[in-house]
Amino acid sequence: MPSQPTRQPDPLRVVVWCEGRPERVDPEVARRYPRGMNGAIAEGVEEHLGARARVTTADLDQPEHGLNEETLAATDVLTWWGQLAHREVSDEVVRRVHRRVLAGMGLVVPHSGQLSKIFRRLMGTSCTLRWRDAGERELVWTVDPTHPVAAGVPHPLVIEEQETYGEFFDIPAPDELVFVSSFAGGEVFRSGCAFRRGLGRIFYFSPGDQAYPVYHHPDVRRVIANAVAWAAPDAVAEPPRLTHSEAGWFERAPGA
């Protein structure tokens, strides 16, 4: 019998979300990122995942921040970049995204997205850290080379100029620590952290300030694309709900 053609998996449905503010208020950021921050991140995901992903973008100023129920229901992985306007994000949209992550949608949070409402809600901590902006060199060291997000990433990944982040980073202990960064000024930082919440996978990756062309860096793009592929769900379900059962339900259950 002739062999049946192998069905290709459906592409990952990826939404790249950014607040969209720095490039609108700062001409230098607009020059550096002419397609916006979300455009540069989306371009990197497309570059590395190709036909494996269908990538769209959304931003803060769209109705419902571009993240209505229908959009999120059709999203496998959401990336979230924010810096200036965390407080402007609707609490209802945050609740909506939170439910979807618990149900299995992946979330990738670059750089200052660590202070976003959604990341802080998922972590349950302040997510504060030590920082300064002095254009220092960052070395991103792989501490778990077996992790899928580290695939093909040089050791170390060198970023010549970047905003400096340092410990203490107020997050829960990561389920998996993949990258640790060191900076020319002496700081170290847990820069690549994997978490699981409910059925969802979350990856935080710190490089990527708007003042530097970090999202044009080929290896930074590789990490984010790897994180998107890793965070993709096997299946998205309804989040767990509080349920009530009567006494003796087990004995009456079919097949008991």
GROMACS .gro file of C-alpha atoms in nm:
model
  256
    1MET     CA    1   0.000   0.000   0.000
    2PRO     CA    2   0.129   0.350  -0.072
    3SER     CA    3   0.242   0.529   0.238
    4GLN     CA    4   0.018   0.803   0.369
    5PRO     CA    5   0.167   1.151   0.355
    6THR     CA    6   0.283   1.278   0.692
    7ARG     CA    7   0.061   1.559   0.818
    8GLN     CA    8   0.262   1.866   0.904
    9PRO     CA    9   0.187   2.010   1.247
   10ASP     CA   10  -0.006   2.333   1.259
   11PRO     CA   11   0.217   2.637   1.305
   12LEU     CA   12   0.249   2.785   1.652
   13ARG     CA   13   0.022   3.083   1.693
   14VAL     CA   14   0.243   3.352   1.847
   15VAL     CA   15   0.138   3.701   1.955
   16VAL     CA   16   0.424   3.945   2.024
   17TRP     CA   17   0.291   4.210   2.262
   18CYS     CA   18   0.469   4.536   2.344
   19GLU     CA   19   0.339   4.852   2.506
   20GLY     CA   20   0.457   5.053   2.202
   21ARG     CA   21   0.547   5.367   2.394
   22PRO     CA   22   0.928   5.421   2.386
   23GLU     CA   23   0.944   5.426   2.006
   24ARG     CA   24   0.662   5.684   1.998
   25VAL     CA   25   0.813   5.928   2.247
   26ASP     CA   26   1.185   5.892   2.169
   27PRO     CA   27   1.309   5.949   1.810
   28GLU     CA   28   1.629   5.754   1.883
   29VAL     CA   29   1.430   5.445   1.980
   30ALA     CA   30   1.216   5.487   1.668
   31ARG     CA   31   1.533   5.505   1.457
   32ARG     CA   32   1.676   5.198   1.629
   33TYR     CA   33   1.350   5.003   1.601
   34PRO     CA   34   1.166   5.136   1.294
   35ARG     CA   35   0.912   4.853   1.313
   36GLY     CA   36   0.872   4.903   1.687
   37MET     CA   37   0.999   4.680   1.964
   38ASN     CA   38   0.735   4.421   1.887
   39GLY     CA   39   0.827   4.430   1.518
   40ALA     CA   40   1.192   4.351   1.595
   41ILE     CA   41   1.102   4.068   1.835
   42ALA     CA   42   0.850   3.925   1.588
   43GLU     CA   43   1.109   3.940   1.309
   44GLY     CA   44   1.352   3.738   1.522
   45VAL     CA   45   1.093   3.471   1.598
   46GLU     CA   46   1.003   3.443   1.230
   47GLU     CA   47   1.370   3.433   1.133
   48HIS     CA   48   1.445   3.133   1.354
   49LEU     CA   49   1.114   2.941   1.353
   50GLY     CA   50   1.011   3.009   0.994
   51ALA     CA   51   0.703   2.812   0.889
   52ARG     CA   52   0.680   2.658   1.236
   53ALA     CA   53   0.521   2.980   1.366
   54ARG     CA   54   0.255   3.226   1.258
   55VAL     CA   55   0.345   3.553   1.427
   56THR     CA   56   0.126   3.859   1.485
   57THR     CA   57   0.181   4.170   1.698
   58ALA     CA   58  -0.031   4.369   1.942
   59ASP     CA   59   0.019   4.675   2.161
   60LEU     CA   60  -0.121   4.869   2.453
   61ASP     CA   61  -0.321   5.126   2.255
   62GLN     CA   62  -0.531   4.878   2.061
   63PRO     CA   63  -0.883   4.801   2.190
   64GLU     CA   64  -0.842   4.562   2.485
   65HIS     CA   65  -0.465   4.598   2.421
   66GLY     CA   66  -0.509   4.367   2.122
   67LEU     CA   67  -0.574   4.077   2.361
   68ASN     CA   68  -0.946   4.010   2.356
   69GLU     CA   69  -1.088   3.669   2.441
   70GLU     CA   70  -1.093   3.556   2.078
   71THR     CA   71  -0.729   3.652   2.019
   72LEU     CA   72  -0.607   3.477   2.334
   73ALA     CA   73  -0.814   3.168   2.257
   74ALA     CA   74  -0.621   3.146   1.928
   75THR     CA   75  -0.277   3.204   2.086
   76ASP     CA   76  -0.029   2.931   2.176
   77VAL     CA   77   0.249   3.160   2.300
   78LEU     CA   78   0.238   3.525   2.405
   79THR     CA   79   0.552   3.738   2.445
   80TRP     CA   80   0.525   4.045   2.669
   81TRP     CA   81   0.757   4.350   2.662
   82GLY     CA   82   0.680   4.660   2.866
   83GLN     CA   83   0.871   4.944   3.034
   84LEU     CA   84   0.697   5.280   3.070
   85ALA     CA   85   0.329   5.194   3.096
   86HIS     CA   86   0.284   4.889   3.320
   87ARG     CA   87   0.015   5.068   3.521
   88GLU     CA   88  -0.190   5.141   3.210
   89VAL     CA   89  -0.249   4.773   3.139
   90SER     CA   90  -0.608   4.677   3.213
   91ASP     CA   91  -0.656   4.451   3.513
   92GLU     CA   92  -0.923   4.263   3.317
   93VAL     CA   93  -0.674   4.187   3.039
   94VAL     CA   94  -0.424   4.070   3.302
   95ARG     CA   95  -0.685   3.835   3.452
   96ARG     CA   96  -0.765   3.709   3.104
   97VAL     CA   97  -0.398   3.636   3.021
   98HIS     CA   98  -0.346   3.479   3.365
   99ARG     CA   99  -0.633   3.235   3.307
  100ARG     CA  100  -0.492   3.140   2.968
  101VAL     CA  101  -0.143   3.076   3.107
  102LEU     CA  102  -0.287   2.850   3.378
  103ALA     CA  103  -0.474   2.666   3.102
  104GLY     CA  104  -0.153   2.606   2.904
  105MET     CA  105  -0.069   2.911   2.692
  106GLY     CA  106   0.304   2.984   2.693
  107LEU     CA  107   0.440   3.321   2.807
  108VAL     CA  108   0.782   3.467   2.720
  109VAL     CA  109   0.877   3.782   2.915
  110PRO     CA  110   1.183   3.977   2.795
  111HIS     CA  111   1.374   4.244   2.989
  112SER     CA  112   1.168   4.498   3.186
  113GLY     CA  113   0.854   4.291   3.142
  114GLN     CA  114   0.956   4.153   3.480
  115LEU     CA  115   0.765   4.445   3.637
  116SER     CA  116   0.452   4.386   3.429
  117LYS     CA  117   0.129   4.315   3.610
  118ILE     CA  118   0.102   3.971   3.451
  119PHE     CA  119   0.453   3.855   3.542
  120ARG     CA  120   0.425   3.981   3.900
  121ARG     CA  121   0.087   3.812   3.936
  122LEU     CA  122   0.226   3.481   3.812
  123MET     CA  123   0.536   3.506   4.031
  124GLY     CA  124   0.360   3.632   4.344
  125THR     CA  125   0.655   3.859   4.433
  126SER     CA  126   0.766   4.217   4.365
  127CYS     CA  127   1.008   4.113   4.085
  128THR     CA  128   1.229   4.411   4.175
  129LEU     CA  129   1.604   4.415   4.111
  130ARG     CA  130   1.920   4.631   4.109
  131TRP     CA  131   1.981   4.829   3.788
  132ARG     CA  132   2.168   5.111   3.618
  133ASP     CA  133   2.202   5.228   3.259
  134ALA     CA  134   2.570   5.272   3.175
  135GLY     CA  135   2.600   5.082   2.846
  136GLU     CA  136   2.811   4.806   3.000
  137ARG     CA  137   2.904   4.477   2.839
  138GLU     CA  138   2.688   4.179   2.936
  139LEU     CA  139   2.804   3.817   2.918
  140VAL     CA  140   2.518   3.567   2.922
  141TRP     CA  141   2.649   3.234   3.053
  142THR     CA  142   2.463   2.909   2.988
  143VAL     CA  143   2.430   2.716   3.313
  144ASP     CA  144   2.198   2.446   3.174
  145PRO     CA  145   2.323   2.351   2.826
  146THR     CA  146   2.071   2.064   2.806
  147HIS     CA  147   1.771   2.297   2.820
  148PRO     CA  148   1.593   2.351   2.485
  149VAL     CA  149   1.610   2.731   2.523
  150ALA     CA  150   1.992   2.707   2.523
  151ALA     CA  151   2.011   2.518   2.191
  152GLY     CA  152   2.260   2.681   1.955
  153VAL     CA  153   2.336   2.967   2.194
  154PRO     CA  154   2.709   3.055   2.228
  155HIS     CA  155   2.875   3.031   2.569
  156PRO     CA  156   2.895   3.309   2.659
  157LEU     CA  157   2.655   3.516   2.456
  158VAL     CA  158   2.823   3.858   2.434
  159ILE     CA  159   2.621   4.181   2.429
  160GLU     CA  160   2.857   4.476   2.396
  161GLU     CA  161   2.622   4.740   2.542
  162GLN     CA  162   2.321   4.680   2.761
  163GLU     CA  163   2.136   4.812   3.063
  164THR     CA  164   2.279   4.652   3.378
  165TYR     CA  165   2.061   4.428   3.592
  166GLY     CA  166   2.184   4.282   3.920
  167GLU     CA  167   2.082   4.073   4.217
  168PHE     CA  168   1.888   4.060   4.431
  169PHE     CA  169   1.612   3.974   4.181
  170ASP     CA  170   1.294   3.919   4.385
  171ILE     CA  171   1.144   3.618   4.210
  172PRO     CA  172   1.064   3.268   4.331
  173ALA     CA  173   1.336   3.011   4.272
  174PRO     CA  174   1.309   2.922   3.901
  175ASP     CA  175   1.197   2.572   3.813
  176GLU     CA  176   1.495   2.574   3.576
  177LEU     CA  177   1.777   2.828   3.564
  178VAL     CA  178   1.917   2.840   3.211
  179PHE     CA  179   2.128   3.159   3.192
  180VAL     CA  180   2.323   3.375   3.437
  181SER     CA  181   2.466   3.710   3.326
  182SER     CA  182   2.774   3.898   3.441
  183PHE     CA  183   2.834   4.267   3.372
  184ALA     CA  184   3.145   4.478   3.330
  185GLY     CA  185   3.053   4.674   3.643
  186GLY     CA  186   3.056   4.361   3.860
  187GLU     CA  187   2.691   4.257   3.887
  188VAL     CA  188   2.562   3.908   3.826
  189PHE     CA  189   2.199   3.831   3.741
  190ARG     CA  190   1.973   3.531   3.685
  191SER     CA  191   1.893   3.630   3.327
  192GLY     CA  192   1.721   3.320   3.188
  193CYS     CA  193   1.459   3.159   3.414
  194ALA     CA  194   1.195   2.895   3.336
  195PHE     CA  195   0.878   2.856   3.540
  196ARG     CA  196   0.562   2.649   3.527
  197ARG     CA  197   0.230   2.781   3.650
  198GLY     CA  198  -0.073   2.557   3.616
  199LEU     CA  199  -0.040   2.401   3.271
  200GLY     CA  200   0.156   2.696   3.131
  201ARG     CA  201   0.528   2.743   3.072
  202ILE     CA  202   0.690   3.082   3.132
  203PHE     CA  203   1.036   3.199   3.031
  204TYR     CA  204   1.198   3.521   3.149
  205PHE     CA  205   1.500   3.653   2.955
  206SER     CA  206   1.652   3.981   3.071
  207PRO     CA  207   1.845   4.129   2.771
  208GLY     CA  208   1.658   4.387   2.563
  209ASP     CA  209   1.646   4.753   2.666
  210GLN     CA  210   1.506   5.000   2.413
  211ALA     CA  211   1.819   5.217   2.439
  212TYR     CA  212   2.033   4.951   2.266
  213PRO     CA  213   1.989   4.745   1.948
  214VAL     CA  214   1.971   4.422   2.147
  215TYR     CA  215   1.671   4.279   1.961
  216HIS     CA  216   1.874   4.291   1.639
  217HIS     CA  217   2.141   4.070   1.801
  218PRO     CA  218   2.120   3.729   1.625
  219ASP     CA  219   2.183   3.525   1.940
  220VAL     CA  220   1.933   3.720   2.150
  221ARG     CA  221   1.682   3.652   1.874
  222ARG     CA  222   1.775   3.285   1.887
  223VAL     CA  223   1.709   3.267   2.262
  224ILE     CA  224   1.367   3.429   2.231
  225ALA     CA  225   1.269   3.202   1.942
  226ASN     CA  226   1.389   2.898   2.138
  227ALA     CA  227   1.185   3.017   2.436
  228VAL     CA  228   0.874   3.053   2.221
  229ALA     CA  229   0.917   2.697   2.091
  230TRP     CA  230   0.978   2.563   2.443
  231ALA     CA  231   0.680   2.746   2.595
  232ALA     CA  232   0.437   2.617   2.334
  233PRO     CA  233   0.169   2.398   2.493
  234ASP     CA  234   0.107   2.034   2.417
  235ALA     CA  235  -0.260   2.129   2.451
  236VAL     CA  236  -0.455   2.417   2.598
  237ALA     CA  237  -0.737   2.321   2.833
  238GLU     CA  238  -0.974   2.494   3.068
  239PRO     CA  239  -0.801   2.608   3.388
  240PRO     CA  240  -0.879   2.397   3.695
  241ARG     CA  241  -1.200   2.494   3.869
  242LEU     CA  242  -1.343   2.446   4.217
  243THR     CA  243  -1.578   2.148   4.199
  244HIS     CA  244  -1.811   1.985   4.447
  245SER     CA  245  -1.863   1.610   4.473
  246GLU     CA  246  -2.125   1.421   4.672
  247ALA     CA  247  -2.029   1.153   4.921
  248GLY     CA  248  -2.008   0.813   4.753
  249TRP     CA  249  -1.937   0.956   4.406
  250PHE     CA  250  -1.649   0.715   4.355
  251GLU     CA  251  -1.863   0.406   4.409
  252ARG     CA  252  -2.124   0.537   4.166
  253ALA     CA  253  -1.874   0.643   3.899
  254PRO     CA  254  -1.889   0.451   3.569
  255GLY     CA  255  -1.651   0.160   3.568
  256ALA     CA  256  -1.601   0.167   3.946
   0.00000   0.00000   0.00000
